[in-house]
GROMACS .gro file of C-alpha atoms in nm:
model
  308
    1UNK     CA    1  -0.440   2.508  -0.359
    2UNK     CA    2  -0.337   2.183  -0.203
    3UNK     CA    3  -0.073   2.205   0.038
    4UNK     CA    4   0.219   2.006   0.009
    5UNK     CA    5   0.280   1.672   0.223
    6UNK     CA    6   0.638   1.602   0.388
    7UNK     CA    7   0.697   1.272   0.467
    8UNK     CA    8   0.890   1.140   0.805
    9UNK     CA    9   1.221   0.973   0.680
   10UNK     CA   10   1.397   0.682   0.815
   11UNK     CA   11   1.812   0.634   0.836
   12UNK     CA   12   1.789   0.234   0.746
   13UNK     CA   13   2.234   0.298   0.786
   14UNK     CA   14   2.481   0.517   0.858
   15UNK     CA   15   2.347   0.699   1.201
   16UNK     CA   16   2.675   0.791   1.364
   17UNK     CA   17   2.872   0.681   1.103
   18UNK     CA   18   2.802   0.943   0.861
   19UNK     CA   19   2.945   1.194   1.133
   20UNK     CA   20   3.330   0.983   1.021
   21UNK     CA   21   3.252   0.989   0.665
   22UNK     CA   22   3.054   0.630   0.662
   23UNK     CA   23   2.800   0.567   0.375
   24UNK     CA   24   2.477   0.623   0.478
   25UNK     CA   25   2.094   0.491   0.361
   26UNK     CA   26   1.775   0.727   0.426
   27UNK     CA   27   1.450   0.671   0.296
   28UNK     CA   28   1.106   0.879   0.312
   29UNK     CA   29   0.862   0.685   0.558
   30UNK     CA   30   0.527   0.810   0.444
   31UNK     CA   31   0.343   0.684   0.754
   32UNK     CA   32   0.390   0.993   0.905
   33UNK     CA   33   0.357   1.380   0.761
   34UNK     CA   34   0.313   1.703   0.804
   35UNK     CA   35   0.239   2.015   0.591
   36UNK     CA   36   0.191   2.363   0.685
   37UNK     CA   37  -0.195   2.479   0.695
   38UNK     CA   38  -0.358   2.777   0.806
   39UNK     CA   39  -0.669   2.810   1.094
   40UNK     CA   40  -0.786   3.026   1.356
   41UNK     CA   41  -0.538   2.850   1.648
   42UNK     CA   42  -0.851   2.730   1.828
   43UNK     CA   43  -0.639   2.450   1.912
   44UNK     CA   44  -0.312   2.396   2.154
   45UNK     CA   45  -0.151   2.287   1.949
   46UNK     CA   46  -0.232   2.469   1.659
   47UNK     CA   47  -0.127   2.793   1.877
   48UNK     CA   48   0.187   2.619   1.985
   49UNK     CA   49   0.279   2.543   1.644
   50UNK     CA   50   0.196   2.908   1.551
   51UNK     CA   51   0.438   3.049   1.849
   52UNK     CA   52   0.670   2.791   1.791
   53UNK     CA   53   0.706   2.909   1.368
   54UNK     CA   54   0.702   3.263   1.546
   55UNK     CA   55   1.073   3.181   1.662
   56UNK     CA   56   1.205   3.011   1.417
   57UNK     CA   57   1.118   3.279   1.188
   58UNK     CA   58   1.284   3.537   1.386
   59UNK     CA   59   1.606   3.280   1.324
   60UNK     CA   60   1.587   3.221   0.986
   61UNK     CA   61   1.545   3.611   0.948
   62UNK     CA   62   1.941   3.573   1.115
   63UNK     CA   63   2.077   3.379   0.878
   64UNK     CA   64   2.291   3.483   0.580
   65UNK     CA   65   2.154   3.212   0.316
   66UNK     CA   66   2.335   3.197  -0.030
   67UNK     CA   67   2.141   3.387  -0.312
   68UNK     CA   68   2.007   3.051  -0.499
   69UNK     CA   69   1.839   2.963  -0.187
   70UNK     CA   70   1.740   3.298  -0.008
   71UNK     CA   71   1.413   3.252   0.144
   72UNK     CA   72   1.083   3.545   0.204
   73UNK     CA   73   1.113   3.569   0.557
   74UNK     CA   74   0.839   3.864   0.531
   75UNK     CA   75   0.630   3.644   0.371
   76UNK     CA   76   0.673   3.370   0.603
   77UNK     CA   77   0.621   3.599   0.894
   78UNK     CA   78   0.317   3.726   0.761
   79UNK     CA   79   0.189   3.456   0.703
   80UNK     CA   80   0.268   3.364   1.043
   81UNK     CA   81   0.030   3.658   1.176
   82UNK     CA   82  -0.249   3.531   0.952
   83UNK     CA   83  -0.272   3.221   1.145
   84UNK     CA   84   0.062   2.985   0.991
   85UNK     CA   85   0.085   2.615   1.209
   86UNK     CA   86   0.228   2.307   1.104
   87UNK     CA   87  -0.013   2.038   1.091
   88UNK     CA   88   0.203   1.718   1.164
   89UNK     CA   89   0.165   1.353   1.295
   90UNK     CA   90   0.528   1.298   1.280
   91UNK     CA   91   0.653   1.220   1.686
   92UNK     CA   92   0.902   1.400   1.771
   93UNK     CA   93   1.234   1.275   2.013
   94UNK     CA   94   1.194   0.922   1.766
   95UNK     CA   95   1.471   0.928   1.529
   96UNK     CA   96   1.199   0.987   1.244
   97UNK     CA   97   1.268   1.361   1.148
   98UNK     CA   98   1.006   1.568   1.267
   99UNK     CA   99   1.190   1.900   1.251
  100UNK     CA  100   1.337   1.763   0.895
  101UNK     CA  101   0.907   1.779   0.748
  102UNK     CA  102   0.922   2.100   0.876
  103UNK     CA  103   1.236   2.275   0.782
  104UNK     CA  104   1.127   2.118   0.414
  105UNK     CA  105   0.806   2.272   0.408
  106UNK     CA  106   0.921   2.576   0.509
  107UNK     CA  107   1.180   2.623   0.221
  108UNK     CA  108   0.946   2.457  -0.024
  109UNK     CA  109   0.678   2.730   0.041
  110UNK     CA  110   0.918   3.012   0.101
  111UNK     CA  111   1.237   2.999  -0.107
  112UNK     CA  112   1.274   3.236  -0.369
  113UNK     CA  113   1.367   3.084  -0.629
  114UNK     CA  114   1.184   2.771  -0.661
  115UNK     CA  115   1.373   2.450  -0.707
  116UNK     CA  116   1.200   2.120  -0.873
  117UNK     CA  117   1.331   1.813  -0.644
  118UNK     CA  118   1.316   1.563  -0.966
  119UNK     CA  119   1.564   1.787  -1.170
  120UNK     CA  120   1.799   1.903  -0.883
  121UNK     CA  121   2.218   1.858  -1.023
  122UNK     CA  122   2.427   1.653  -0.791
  123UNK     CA  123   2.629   1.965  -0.726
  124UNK     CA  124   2.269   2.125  -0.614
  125UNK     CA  125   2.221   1.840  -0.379
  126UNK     CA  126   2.498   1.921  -0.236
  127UNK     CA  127   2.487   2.283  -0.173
  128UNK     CA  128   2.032   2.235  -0.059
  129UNK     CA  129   2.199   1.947   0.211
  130UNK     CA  130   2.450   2.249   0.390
  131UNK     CA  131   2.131   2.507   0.402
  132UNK     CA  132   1.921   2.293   0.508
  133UNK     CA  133   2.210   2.198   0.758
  134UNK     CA  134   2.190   2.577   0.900
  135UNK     CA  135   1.823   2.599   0.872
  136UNK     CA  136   1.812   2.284   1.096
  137UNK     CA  137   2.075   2.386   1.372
  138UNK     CA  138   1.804   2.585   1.501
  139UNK     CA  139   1.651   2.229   1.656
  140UNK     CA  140   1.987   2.060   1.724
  141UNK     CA  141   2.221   2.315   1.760
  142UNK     CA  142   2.443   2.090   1.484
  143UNK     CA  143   2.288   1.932   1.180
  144UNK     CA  144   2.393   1.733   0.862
  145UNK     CA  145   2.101   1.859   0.654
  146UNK     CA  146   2.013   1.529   0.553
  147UNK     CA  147   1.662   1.478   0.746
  148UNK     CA  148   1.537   1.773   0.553
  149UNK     CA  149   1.685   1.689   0.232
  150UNK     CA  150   1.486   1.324   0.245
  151UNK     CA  151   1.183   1.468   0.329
  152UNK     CA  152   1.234   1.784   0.059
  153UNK     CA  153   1.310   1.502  -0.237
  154UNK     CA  154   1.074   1.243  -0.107
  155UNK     CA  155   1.338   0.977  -0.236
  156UNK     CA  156   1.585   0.706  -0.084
  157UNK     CA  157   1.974   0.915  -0.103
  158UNK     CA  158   2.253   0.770  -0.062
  159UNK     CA  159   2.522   0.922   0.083
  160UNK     CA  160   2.889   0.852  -0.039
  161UNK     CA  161   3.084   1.004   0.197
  162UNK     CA  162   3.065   1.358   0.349
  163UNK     CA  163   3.070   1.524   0.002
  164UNK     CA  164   2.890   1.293  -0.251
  165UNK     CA  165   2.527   1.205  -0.221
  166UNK     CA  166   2.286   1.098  -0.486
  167UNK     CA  167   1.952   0.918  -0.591
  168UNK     CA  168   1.921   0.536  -0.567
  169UNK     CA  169   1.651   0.307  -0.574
  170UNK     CA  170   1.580   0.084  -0.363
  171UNK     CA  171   1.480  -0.283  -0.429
  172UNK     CA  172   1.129  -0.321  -0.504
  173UNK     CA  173   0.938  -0.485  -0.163
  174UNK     CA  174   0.784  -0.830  -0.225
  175UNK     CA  175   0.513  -0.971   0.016
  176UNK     CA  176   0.791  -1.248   0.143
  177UNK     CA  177   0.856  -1.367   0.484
  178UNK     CA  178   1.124  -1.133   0.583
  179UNK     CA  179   1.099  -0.744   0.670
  180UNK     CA  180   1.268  -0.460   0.836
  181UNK     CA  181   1.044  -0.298   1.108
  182UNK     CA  182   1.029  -0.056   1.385
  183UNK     CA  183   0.990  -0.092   1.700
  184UNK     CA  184   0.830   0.176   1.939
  185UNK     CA  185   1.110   0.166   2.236
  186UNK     CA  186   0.757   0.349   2.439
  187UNK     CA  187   1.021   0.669   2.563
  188UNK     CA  188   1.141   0.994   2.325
  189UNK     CA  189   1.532   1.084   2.276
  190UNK     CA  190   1.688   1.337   2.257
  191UNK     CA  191   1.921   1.450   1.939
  192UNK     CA  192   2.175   1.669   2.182
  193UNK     CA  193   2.267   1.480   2.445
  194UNK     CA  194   2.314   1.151   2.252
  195UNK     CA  195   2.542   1.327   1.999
  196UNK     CA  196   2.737   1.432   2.302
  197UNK     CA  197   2.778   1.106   2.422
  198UNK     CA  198   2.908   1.039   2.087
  199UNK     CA  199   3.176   1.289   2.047
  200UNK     CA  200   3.289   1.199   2.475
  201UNK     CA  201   3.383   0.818   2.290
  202UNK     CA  202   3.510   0.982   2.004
  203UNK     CA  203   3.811   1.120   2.197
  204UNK     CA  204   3.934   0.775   2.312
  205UNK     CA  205   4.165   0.628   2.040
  206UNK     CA  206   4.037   0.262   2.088
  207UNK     CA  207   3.694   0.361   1.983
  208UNK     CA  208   3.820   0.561   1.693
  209UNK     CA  209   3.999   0.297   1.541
  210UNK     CA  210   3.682   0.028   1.573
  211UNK     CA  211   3.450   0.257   1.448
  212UNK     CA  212   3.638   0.289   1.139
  213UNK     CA  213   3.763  -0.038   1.092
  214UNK     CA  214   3.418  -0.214   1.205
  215UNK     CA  215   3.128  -0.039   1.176
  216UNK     CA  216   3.216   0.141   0.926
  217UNK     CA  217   3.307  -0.154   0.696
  218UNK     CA  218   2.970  -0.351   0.793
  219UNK     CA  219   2.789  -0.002   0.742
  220UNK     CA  220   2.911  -0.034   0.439
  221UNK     CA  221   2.878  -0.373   0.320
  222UNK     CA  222   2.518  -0.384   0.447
  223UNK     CA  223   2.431  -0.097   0.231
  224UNK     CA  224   2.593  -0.237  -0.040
  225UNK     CA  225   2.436  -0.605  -0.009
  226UNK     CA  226   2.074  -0.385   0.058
  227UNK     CA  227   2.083  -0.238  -0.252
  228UNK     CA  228   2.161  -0.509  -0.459
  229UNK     CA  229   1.924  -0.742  -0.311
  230UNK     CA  230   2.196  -0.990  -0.177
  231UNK     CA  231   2.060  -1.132   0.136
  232UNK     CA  232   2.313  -1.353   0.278
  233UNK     CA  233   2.581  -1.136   0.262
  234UNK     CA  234   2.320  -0.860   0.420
  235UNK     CA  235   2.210  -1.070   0.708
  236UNK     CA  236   2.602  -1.188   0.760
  237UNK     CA  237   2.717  -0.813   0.793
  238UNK     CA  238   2.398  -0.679   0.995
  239UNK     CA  239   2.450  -0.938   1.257
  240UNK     CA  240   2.834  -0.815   1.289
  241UNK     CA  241   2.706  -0.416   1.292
  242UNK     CA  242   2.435  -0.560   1.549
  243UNK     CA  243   2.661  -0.686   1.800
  244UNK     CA  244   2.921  -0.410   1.706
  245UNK     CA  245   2.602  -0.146   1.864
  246UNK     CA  246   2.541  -0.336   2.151
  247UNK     CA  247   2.881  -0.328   2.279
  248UNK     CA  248   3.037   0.005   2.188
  249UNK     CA  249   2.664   0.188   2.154
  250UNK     CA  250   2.491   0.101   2.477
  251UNK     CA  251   2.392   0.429   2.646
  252UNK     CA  252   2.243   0.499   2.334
  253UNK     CA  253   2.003   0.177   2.324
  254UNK     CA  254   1.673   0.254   2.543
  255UNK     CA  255   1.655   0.032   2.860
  256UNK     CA  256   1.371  -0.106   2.773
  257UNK     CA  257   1.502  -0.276   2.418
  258UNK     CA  258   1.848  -0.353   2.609
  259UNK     CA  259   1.722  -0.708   2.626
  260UNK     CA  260   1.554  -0.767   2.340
  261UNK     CA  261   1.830  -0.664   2.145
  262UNK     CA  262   2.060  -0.928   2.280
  263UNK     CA  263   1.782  -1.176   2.220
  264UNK     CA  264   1.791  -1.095   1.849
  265UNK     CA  265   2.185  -1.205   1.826
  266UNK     CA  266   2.145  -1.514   2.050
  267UNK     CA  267   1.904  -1.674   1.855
  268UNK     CA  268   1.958  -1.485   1.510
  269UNK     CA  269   1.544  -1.491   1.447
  270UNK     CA  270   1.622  -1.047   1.395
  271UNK     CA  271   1.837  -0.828   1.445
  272UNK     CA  272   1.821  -0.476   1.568
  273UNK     CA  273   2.002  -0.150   1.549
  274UNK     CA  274   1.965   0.241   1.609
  275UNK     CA  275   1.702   0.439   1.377
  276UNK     CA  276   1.854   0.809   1.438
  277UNK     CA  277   2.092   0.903   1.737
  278UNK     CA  278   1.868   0.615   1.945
  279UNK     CA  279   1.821   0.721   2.349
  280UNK     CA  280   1.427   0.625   2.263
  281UNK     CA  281   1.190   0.646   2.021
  282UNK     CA  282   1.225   0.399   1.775
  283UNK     CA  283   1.494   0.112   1.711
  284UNK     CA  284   1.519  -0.067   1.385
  285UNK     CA  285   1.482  -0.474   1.309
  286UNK     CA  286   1.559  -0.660   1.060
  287UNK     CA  287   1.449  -0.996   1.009
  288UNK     CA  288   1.450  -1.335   0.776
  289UNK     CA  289   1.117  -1.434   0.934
  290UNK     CA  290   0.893  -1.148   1.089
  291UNK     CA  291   0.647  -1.339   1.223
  292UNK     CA  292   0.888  -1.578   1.400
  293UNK     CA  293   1.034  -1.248   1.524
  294UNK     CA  294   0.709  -1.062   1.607
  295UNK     CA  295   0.617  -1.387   1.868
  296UNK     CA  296   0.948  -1.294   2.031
  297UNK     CA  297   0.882  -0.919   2.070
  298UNK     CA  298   0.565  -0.977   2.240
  299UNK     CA  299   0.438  -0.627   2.434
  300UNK     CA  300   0.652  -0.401   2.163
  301UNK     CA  301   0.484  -0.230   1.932
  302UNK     CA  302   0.589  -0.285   1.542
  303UNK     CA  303   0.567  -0.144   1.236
  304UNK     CA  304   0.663  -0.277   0.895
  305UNK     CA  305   0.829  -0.068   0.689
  306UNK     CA  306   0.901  -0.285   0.415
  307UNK     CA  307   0.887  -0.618   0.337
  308UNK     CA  308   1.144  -0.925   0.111
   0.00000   0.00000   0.00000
């Protein structure tokens, strides 16, 4: 029996916002995986992993999952005994949704009643994104559900607003000058504390009121332009939501891409903005001309994700 592979998943839009009812864009990243194995735990971090799934089982056993989605925590714990570990390349602490792979695998193997991800109803979508939510708070202490919903369906979503969310496709990638990579910021982040730092700003009315009537509008509109392949308009709005990050955003961008990121808008050869709650790990560009911008992000390391 093959095991099944869950990929890492990438927010291209909508980190933050999503928390104030923004749109938001997530697709899989297949890069990096993970899938759950069995094996003696000769290694670290096999055993780790093992302990680690020891824990979370003993949560999951906790919570009060609706009937459609109950999972076989025996099973699971069982299997756990037998020599369970999650076999994963997927780096945790950058923005890339480690514990999302696993949470996924983890309700694929042991839900059940088994769901197929290519015929789930909207309505379904819905419902799998707020248990995955609870299965997930385990790792963040608060979580959308939508890092283990990616990785479950393996497609791009996009999120509506807080209650609608549905499959899109996404432009096909041509081999053209432009592309939207990663870059590795060369520290980890942490989910919590960023959040918090979120919520602190939240409470000042000034902040409120420009995260709704700026970054949520060139959220928006960048989305929007993405999807339909409209680059001006794109580039235009991902400049604004660029600049709008590196003012109101900025203990949330790593020191060492502080810079680089102002770079980006002063010469407008890329762009860059958070991938996840930012902190470290890895930031997002966006560029007309990659190689142009790879020159000028000399001593980062990159990865294209896609390429126009």
């Amino acid at each position: 029996m093959t095991n099944p592979l869950f990929y890492a998943k990438i927010i291209l839009f909508g980190e933050y916002g999503m928390i104030e009812d923004s749109q938001g864009l997530v697709v899989p990243y297949s890069f990096y995986k993970g899938t759950l194995k069995f094996s003696d735990l000769d290694s670290e971090f096999e055993l780790k992993s093992n302990q680690h799934l020891q824990k979370y089982s003993d949560f999951l056993a906790d919570l009060d999952l609706s009937g459609d989605f109950k999972l076989n925590i025996d099973r699971f714990k069982n299997d756990i005994s037998n020599g369970l570990f999650f076999d994963s390349n997927i780096p945790q602490g950058y923005g890339v949704g480690s514990s999302g792979a696993l949470v996924a695998a983890v309700f694929e193997r042991y839900s059940v009643k088994k769901l197929n991800p290519e015929n789930i109803s909207k309505d379904n979508l819905k419902k799998l994104k707020a248990v995955f939510g609870e299965m997930e708070s385990y790792f963040h202490g608060k979580s959308s559900g939508m890092d283990p919903l990616i990785c479950y369906m393996n497609l791009p979503i996009l999120i509506e607003n807080k209650e609608n969310l549905d499959r899109v496709s996404i432009p096909h990638g041509e081999e053209g000058k432009g592309a939207i990579f990663l870059i590795d910021s060369g520290m980890t982040g942490e989910t919590g504390p960023m959040i918090q730092i979120f919520f602190e700003k939240m409470k000042t009315e000034g902040f409120r009121k420009t995260l709704k009537e700026e970054f949520i509008r060139y959220n928006n509109a960048c989305i929007d332009s993405f999807l339909k392949k409209d680059m001006n308009p794109f580039f235009r709005n991902l400049k604004k939501l660029s600049y709008w990050a590196y003012e109101h955003f900025r203990p949330m961008i790593p020191e060492s891409i502080f810079n680089v990121w102002k770079k980006g808008l002063d010469s407008n050869a890329y762009y860059l903005k958070l991938c996840g709650s930012g902190g470290g790990g890895y930031i997002l560009g966006f560029t007309k001309d990659y190689e142009k911008a790879e020159k000028m992000l000399d001593g980062f390391h990159k990865e294209v994700i896609y390429r126009f």
